[in-house]
Amino acid sequence: MMQMYVKEDLATVKQTFRPFLNCLDQDDPKLAEKINDDYFIRPSNEPYKLDIEPEIDGYDPLAADIIRLVYKTEPVVPRNGFFVDVGSYDGERHSLTLDLEYKFGWRGVLVEADPGPFKASLKKNRKALSINTCVGIEPRPHYVNYDLSTALRRNKHYSMGGIVEKKTATTVPMQCLPLYSLLLAAGNPTVNLLVLGIEGAELAVLKTLPWDKVDIEIISLETDLVGLTIPGGSQAEIRSFVESKGYQRFPHSHSPNFLTNLQQNDIFVRND
């Protein structure tokens, strides 16, 4: 069961708003520079402080899917690969990227909007850049309502927090940064694995990417909440959209989401 972190009083959640950033397009070098200088937290040089033992507990199931499907065996998993993990939570539980970092030397970017799990993630001493932000659904920075409690409630089941359409008692305003801007701030490297699990905003985020300017090999994508938390899209539409960019879909090997009774996550591997 995923550990739930104590939610901070909404009145005490501190957000930094820089209105002038909303005037910058996602490919503006000034925006990438600002993210690199003021938002990214550098990788830790300290020993890991984990609650699990990666060498004993085995692979996270989603990471195991990637290794089994794409790389087949451990010896051919690339060393020193690069990931972008959007919705990285506390950097440990249910983390697809921790195994790749810990066991194969991958580096990358951890992106988490919720300040509670993000603070917990920093204590794990991950060897990746970290940033406390939501990723944007527009091609420039912009403000959203972010529900820290749950983006979707249904039949006594709850999703994790996420971008929602309307302001409620459990939402806070946030300034989201475009995914492409984060990539540029990190040097726009080849991304061996993009993990995107943000409770229904995935299609809107992917539509902001200039696909001819990024190099993303594999995507692990939460698809079942699309169209349920913010308007627009469906699971079928996001699958079709990614496939139209030159990827082939494979299902992750786990049970449907109780919220939707749909397959929760898919793997997309680029056809090259």
GROMACS .gro file of C-alpha atoms in nm:
model
  272
    1MET     CA    1   0.000   0.000   0.000
    2MET     CA    2   0.131   0.343  -0.088
    3GLN     CA    3   0.234   0.549   0.212
    4MET     CA    4   0.023   0.861   0.239
    5TYR     CA    5   0.201   1.172   0.358
    6VAL     CA    6   0.032   1.413   0.593
    7LYS     CA    7  -0.128   1.685   0.388
    8GLU     CA    8  -0.009   2.027   0.481
    9ASP     CA    9  -0.268   2.285   0.578
   10LEU     CA   10  -0.369   2.442   0.247
   11ALA     CA   11  -0.315   2.786   0.395
   12THR     CA   12   0.050   2.701   0.467
   13VAL     CA   13   0.137   2.555   0.126
   14LYS     CA   14   0.380   2.804  -0.017
   15GLN     CA   15   0.395   2.845  -0.392
   16THR     CA   16   0.625   3.066  -0.591
   17PHE     CA   17   0.450   3.257  -0.868
   18ARG     CA   18   0.648   3.437  -1.132
   19PRO     CA   19   0.390   3.605  -1.360
   20PHE     CA   20   0.648   3.709  -1.618
   21LEU     CA   21   0.720   3.342  -1.693
   22ASN     CA   22   0.365   3.309  -1.828
   23CYS     CA   23   0.470   3.545  -2.107
   24LEU     CA   24   0.748   3.313  -2.228
   25ASP     CA   25   0.698   3.038  -2.486
   26GLN     CA   26   0.812   2.693  -2.386
   27ASP     CA   27   1.120   2.707  -2.611
   28ASP     CA   28   1.241   3.045  -2.483
   29PRO     CA   29   1.604   3.008  -2.365
   30LYS     CA   30   1.533   3.248  -2.078
   31LEU     CA   31   1.273   3.007  -1.942
   32ALA     CA   32   1.508   2.707  -1.961
   33GLU     CA   33   1.780   2.910  -1.789
   34LYS     CA   34   1.541   3.015  -1.511
   35ILE     CA   35   1.434   2.656  -1.450
   36ASN     CA   36   1.793   2.534  -1.441
   37ASP     CA   37   1.908   2.811  -1.209
   38ASP     CA   38   1.612   2.854  -0.974
   39TYR     CA   39   1.395   2.541  -0.987
   40PHE     CA   40   1.612   2.234  -1.031
   41ILE     CA   41   1.755   2.080  -0.716
   42ARG     CA   42   2.083   1.905  -0.792
   43PRO     CA   43   2.135   1.530  -0.749
   44SER     CA   44   2.244   1.418  -0.405
   45ASN     CA   45   2.600   1.305  -0.345
   46GLU     CA   46   2.502   1.138  -0.017
   47PRO     CA   47   2.429   0.766   0.025
   48TYR     CA   48   2.076   0.653  -0.048
   49LYS     CA   49   1.830   0.657   0.245
   50LEU     CA   50   1.564   0.413   0.130
   51ASP     CA   51   1.297   0.220   0.315
   52ILE     CA   52   1.330  -0.071   0.074
   53GLU     CA   53   1.636  -0.272  -0.028
   54PRO     CA   54   1.646  -0.265  -0.409
   55GLU     CA   55   1.899  -0.545  -0.430
   56ILE     CA   56   1.685  -0.768  -0.207
   57ASP     CA   57   1.325  -0.670  -0.285
   58GLY     CA   58   1.355  -0.708  -0.662
   59TYR     CA   59   1.226  -0.482  -0.933
   60ASP     CA   60   0.925  -0.257  -0.919
   61PRO     CA   61   0.665  -0.433  -1.139
   62LEU     CA   62   0.654  -0.152  -1.394
   63ALA     CA   63   1.033  -0.140  -1.417
   64ALA     CA   64   1.035  -0.517  -1.461
   65ASP     CA   65   0.794  -0.475  -1.754
   66ILE     CA   66   1.034  -0.235  -1.926
   67ILE     CA   67   1.332  -0.465  -1.876
   68ARG     CA   68   1.142  -0.775  -1.989
   69LEU     CA   69   0.971  -0.621  -2.291
   70VAL     CA   70   1.233  -0.384  -2.427
   71TYR     CA   71   1.571  -0.507  -2.308
   72LYS     CA   72   1.484  -0.876  -2.252
   73THR     CA   73   1.767  -0.941  -2.006
   74GLU     CA   74   1.962  -0.738  -1.752
   75PRO     CA   75   2.297  -0.745  -1.935
   76VAL     CA   76   2.161  -0.540  -2.225
   77VAL     CA   77   1.992  -0.270  -2.015
   78PRO     CA   78   2.181   0.049  -2.106
   79ARG     CA   79   2.413   0.184  -1.841
   80ASN     CA   80   2.397   0.556  -1.772
   81GLY     CA   81   2.060   0.602  -1.942
   82PHE     CA   82   1.841   0.908  -1.889
   83PHE     CA   83   1.485   0.924  -1.757
   84VAL     CA   84   1.223   1.191  -1.694
   85ASP     CA   85   0.981   1.081  -1.422
   86VAL     CA   86   0.674   1.305  -1.405
   87GLY     CA   87   0.461   1.223  -1.104
   88SER     CA   88   0.752   1.074  -0.914
   89TYR     CA   89   0.578   1.095  -0.574
   90ASP     CA   90   0.827   1.022  -0.293
   91GLY     CA   91   1.096   0.889  -0.527
   92GLU     CA   92   1.078   0.536  -0.388
   93ARG     CA   93   0.739   0.365  -0.356
   94HIS     CA   94   0.597   0.262  -0.690
   95SER     CA   95   0.897   0.426  -0.855
   96LEU     CA   96   0.972   0.285  -1.197
   97THR     CA   97   1.294   0.483  -1.223
   98LEU     CA   98   1.460   0.398  -0.890
   99ASP     CA   99   1.567   0.053  -1.008
  100LEU     CA  100   1.716   0.197  -1.327
  101GLU     CA  101   1.904   0.459  -1.128
  102TYR     CA  102   2.019   0.236  -0.843
  103LYS     CA  103   2.111  -0.076  -1.040
  104PHE     CA  104   2.210   0.057  -1.383
  105GLY     CA  105   2.344   0.406  -1.317
  106TRP     CA  106   2.069   0.598  -1.494
  107ARG     CA  107   2.027   0.968  -1.422
  108GLY     CA  108   1.742   1.200  -1.499
  109VAL     CA  109   1.476   1.438  -1.368
  110LEU     CA  110   1.220   1.372  -1.095
  111VAL     CA  111   0.910   1.591  -1.121
  112GLU     CA  112   0.652   1.604  -0.841
  113ALA     CA  113   0.388   1.871  -0.781
  114ASP     CA  114   0.269   1.774  -0.433
  115PRO     CA  115   0.500   1.938  -0.176
  116GLY     CA  116   0.459   1.662   0.085
  117PRO     CA  117   0.587   1.367  -0.119
  118PHE     CA  118   0.839   1.595  -0.290
  119LYS     CA  119   1.001   1.683   0.043
  120ALA     CA  120   1.008   1.313   0.130
  121SER     CA  121   1.174   1.239  -0.205
  122LEU     CA  122   1.461   1.476  -0.130
  123LYS     CA  123   1.540   1.274   0.183
  124LYS     CA  124   1.595   0.960  -0.028
  125ASN     CA  125   1.911   1.111  -0.181
  126ARG     CA  126   1.820   1.023  -0.537
  127LYS     CA  127   2.091   1.080  -0.800
  128ALA     CA  128   1.869   1.285  -1.027
  129LEU     CA  129   1.762   1.643  -1.070
  130SER     CA  130   1.446   1.717  -0.871
  131ILE     CA  131   1.181   1.981  -0.926
  132ASN     CA  132   0.863   2.062  -0.733
  133THR     CA  133   0.621   2.165  -1.007
  134CYS     CA  134   0.324   2.052  -1.208
  135VAL     CA  135   0.379   2.006  -1.582
  136GLY     CA  136   0.175   2.235  -1.801
  137ILE     CA  137  -0.115   2.165  -2.030
  138GLU     CA  138  -0.030   2.473  -2.234
  139PRO     CA  139   0.290   2.550  -2.433
  140ARG     CA  140   0.398   2.814  -2.182
  141PRO     CA  141   0.390   2.846  -1.803
  142HIS     CA  142   0.040   2.899  -1.667
  143TYR     CA  143  -0.172   2.880  -1.353
  144VAL     CA  144  -0.396   2.584  -1.265
  145ASN     CA  145  -0.613   2.453  -0.985
  146TYR     CA  146  -0.428   2.160  -0.830
  147ASP     CA  147  -0.615   1.926  -0.595
  148LEU     CA  148  -0.371   1.806  -0.331
  149SER     CA  149  -0.621   1.552  -0.202
  150THR     CA  150  -0.740   1.368  -0.512
  151ALA     CA  151  -0.804   1.454  -0.873
  152LEU     CA  152  -1.091   1.204  -0.897
  153ARG     CA  153  -1.331   1.043  -0.649
  154ARG     CA  154  -1.542   0.749  -0.760
  155ASN     CA  155  -1.711   0.460  -0.576
  156LYS     CA  156  -1.512   0.520  -0.257
  157HIS     CA  157  -1.187   0.499  -0.454
  158TYR     CA  158  -0.956   0.796  -0.488
  159SER     CA  159  -0.686   0.894  -0.730
  160MET     CA  160  -0.376   1.084  -0.630
  161GLY     CA  161  -0.371   1.462  -0.654
  162GLY     CA  162  -0.366   1.642  -0.985
  163ILE     CA  163  -0.482   1.926  -1.206
  164VAL     CA  164  -0.858   1.979  -1.192
  165GLU     CA  165  -1.097   2.206  -1.377
  166LYS     CA  166  -1.264   2.381  -1.083
  167LYS     CA  167  -1.147   2.534  -0.759
  168THR     CA  168  -1.260   2.344  -0.447
  169ALA     CA  169  -1.183   2.333  -0.077
  170THR     CA  170  -0.887   2.101  -0.143
  171THR     CA  171  -0.727   2.284  -0.435
  172VAL     CA  172  -0.436   2.525  -0.437
  173PRO     CA  173  -0.323   2.746  -0.723
  174MET     CA  174  -0.003   2.633  -0.892
  175GLN     CA  175   0.210   2.766  -1.174
  176CYS     CA  176   0.286   2.478  -1.409
  177LEU     CA  177   0.594   2.459  -1.630
  178PRO     CA  178   0.590   2.298  -1.977
  179LEU     CA  179   0.746   1.955  -2.011
  180TYR     CA  180   0.948   2.071  -2.311
  181SER     CA  181   1.092   2.358  -2.105
  182LEU     CA  182   1.205   2.107  -1.842
  183LEU     CA  183   1.373   1.901  -2.113
  184LEU     CA  184   1.551   2.207  -2.247
  185ALA     CA  185   1.663   2.304  -1.897
  186ALA     CA  186   1.815   1.957  -1.863
  187GLY     CA  187   1.997   1.996  -2.196
  188ASN     CA  188   1.733   1.824  -2.414
  189PRO     CA  189   1.913   1.489  -2.399
  190THR     CA  190   1.797   1.161  -2.547
  191VAL     CA  191   1.530   1.043  -2.303
  192ASN     CA  192   1.556   0.666  -2.278
  193LEU     CA  193   1.241   0.657  -2.065
  194LEU     CA  194   0.966   0.911  -2.002
  195VAL     CA  195   0.730   0.821  -1.717
  196LEU     CA  196   0.410   1.025  -1.717
  197GLY     CA  197   0.147   0.957  -1.451
  198ILE     CA  198  -0.038   1.275  -1.357
  199GLU     CA  199  -0.398   1.172  -1.300
  200GLY     CA  200  -0.568   1.254  -1.627
  201ALA     CA  201  -0.367   1.545  -1.772
  202GLU     CA  202  -0.134   1.321  -1.975
  203LEU     CA  203  -0.285   1.382  -2.318
  204ALA     CA  204  -0.295   1.758  -2.275
  205VAL     CA  205   0.071   1.756  -2.170
  206LEU     CA  206   0.181   1.537  -2.460
  207LYS     CA  207   0.004   1.764  -2.706
  208THR     CA  208   0.229   2.052  -2.599
  209LEU     CA  209   0.547   1.868  -2.702
  210PRO     CA  210   0.716   1.960  -3.031
  211TRP     CA  211   0.775   1.597  -3.125
  212ASP     CA  212   1.021   1.680  -3.402
  213LYS     CA  213   1.249   1.845  -3.144
  214VAL     CA  214   1.260   1.576  -2.876
  215ASP     CA  215   1.420   1.231  -2.867
  216ILE     CA  216   1.213   0.999  -2.647
  217GLU     CA  217   1.263   0.625  -2.687
  218ILE     CA  218   1.017   0.468  -2.439
  219ILE     CA  219   0.712   0.609  -2.261
  220SER     CA  220   0.543   0.454  -1.958
  221LEU     CA  221   0.209   0.629  -1.957
  222GLU     CA  222  -0.095   0.638  -1.731
  223THR     CA  223  -0.387   0.640  -1.975
  224ASP     CA  224  -0.706   0.545  -1.794
  225LEU     CA  225  -0.792   0.879  -1.629
  226VAL     CA  226  -0.769   1.089  -1.944
  227GLY     CA  227  -1.091   1.284  -1.990
  228LEU     CA  228  -1.209   1.220  -1.633
  229THR     CA  229  -1.028   1.491  -1.435
  230ILE     CA  230  -0.998   1.770  -1.691
  231PRO     CA  231  -1.200   1.801  -2.013
  232GLY     CA  232  -1.074   1.645  -2.333
  233GLY     CA  233  -0.969   1.305  -2.454
  234SER     CA  234  -1.007   0.943  -2.354
  235GLN     CA  235  -0.791   0.638  -2.312
  236ALA     CA  236  -0.849   0.546  -2.676
  237GLU     CA  237  -0.754   0.896  -2.790
  238ILE     CA  238  -0.428   0.917  -2.597
  239ARG     CA  239  -0.325   0.573  -2.720
  240SER     CA  240  -0.399   0.674  -3.078
  241PHE     CA  241  -0.216   1.004  -3.035
  242VAL     CA  242   0.107   0.845  -2.912
  243GLU     CA  243   0.091   0.575  -3.178
  244SER     CA  244   0.059   0.851  -3.440
  245LYS     CA  245   0.398   0.983  -3.325
  246GLY     CA  246   0.565   0.656  -3.424
  247TYR     CA  247   0.527   0.438  -3.116
  248GLN     CA  248   0.390   0.088  -3.063
  249ARG     CA  249   0.178   0.019  -2.755
  250PHE     CA  250   0.215  -0.266  -2.509
  251PRO     CA  251   0.012  -0.305  -2.187
  252HIS     CA  252   0.182  -0.303  -1.851
  253SER     CA  253   0.125  -0.636  -1.681
  254HIS     CA  254  -0.092  -0.549  -1.384
  255SER     CA  255  -0.457  -0.538  -1.286
  256PRO     CA  256  -0.706  -0.269  -1.392
  257ASN     CA  257  -0.746   0.045  -1.186
  258PHE     CA  258  -1.031   0.015  -0.932
  259LEU     CA  259  -1.137   0.369  -1.019
  260THR     CA  260  -1.196   0.302  -1.386
  261ASN     CA  261  -1.192  -0.076  -1.437
  262LEU     CA  262  -0.952  -0.005  -1.724
  263GLN     CA  263  -0.590  -0.099  -1.783
  264GLN     CA  264  -0.412   0.178  -1.596
  265ASN     CA  265  -0.074   0.211  -1.766
  266ASP     CA  266   0.069   0.142  -2.110
  267ILE     CA  267   0.421   0.115  -2.249
  268PHE     CA  268   0.496   0.284  -2.580
  269VAL     CA  269   0.816   0.194  -2.762
  270ARG     CA  270   0.934   0.402  -3.056
  271ASN     CA  271   0.939   0.220  -3.389
  272ASP     CA  272   1.307   0.252  -3.467
   0.00000   0.00000   0.00000
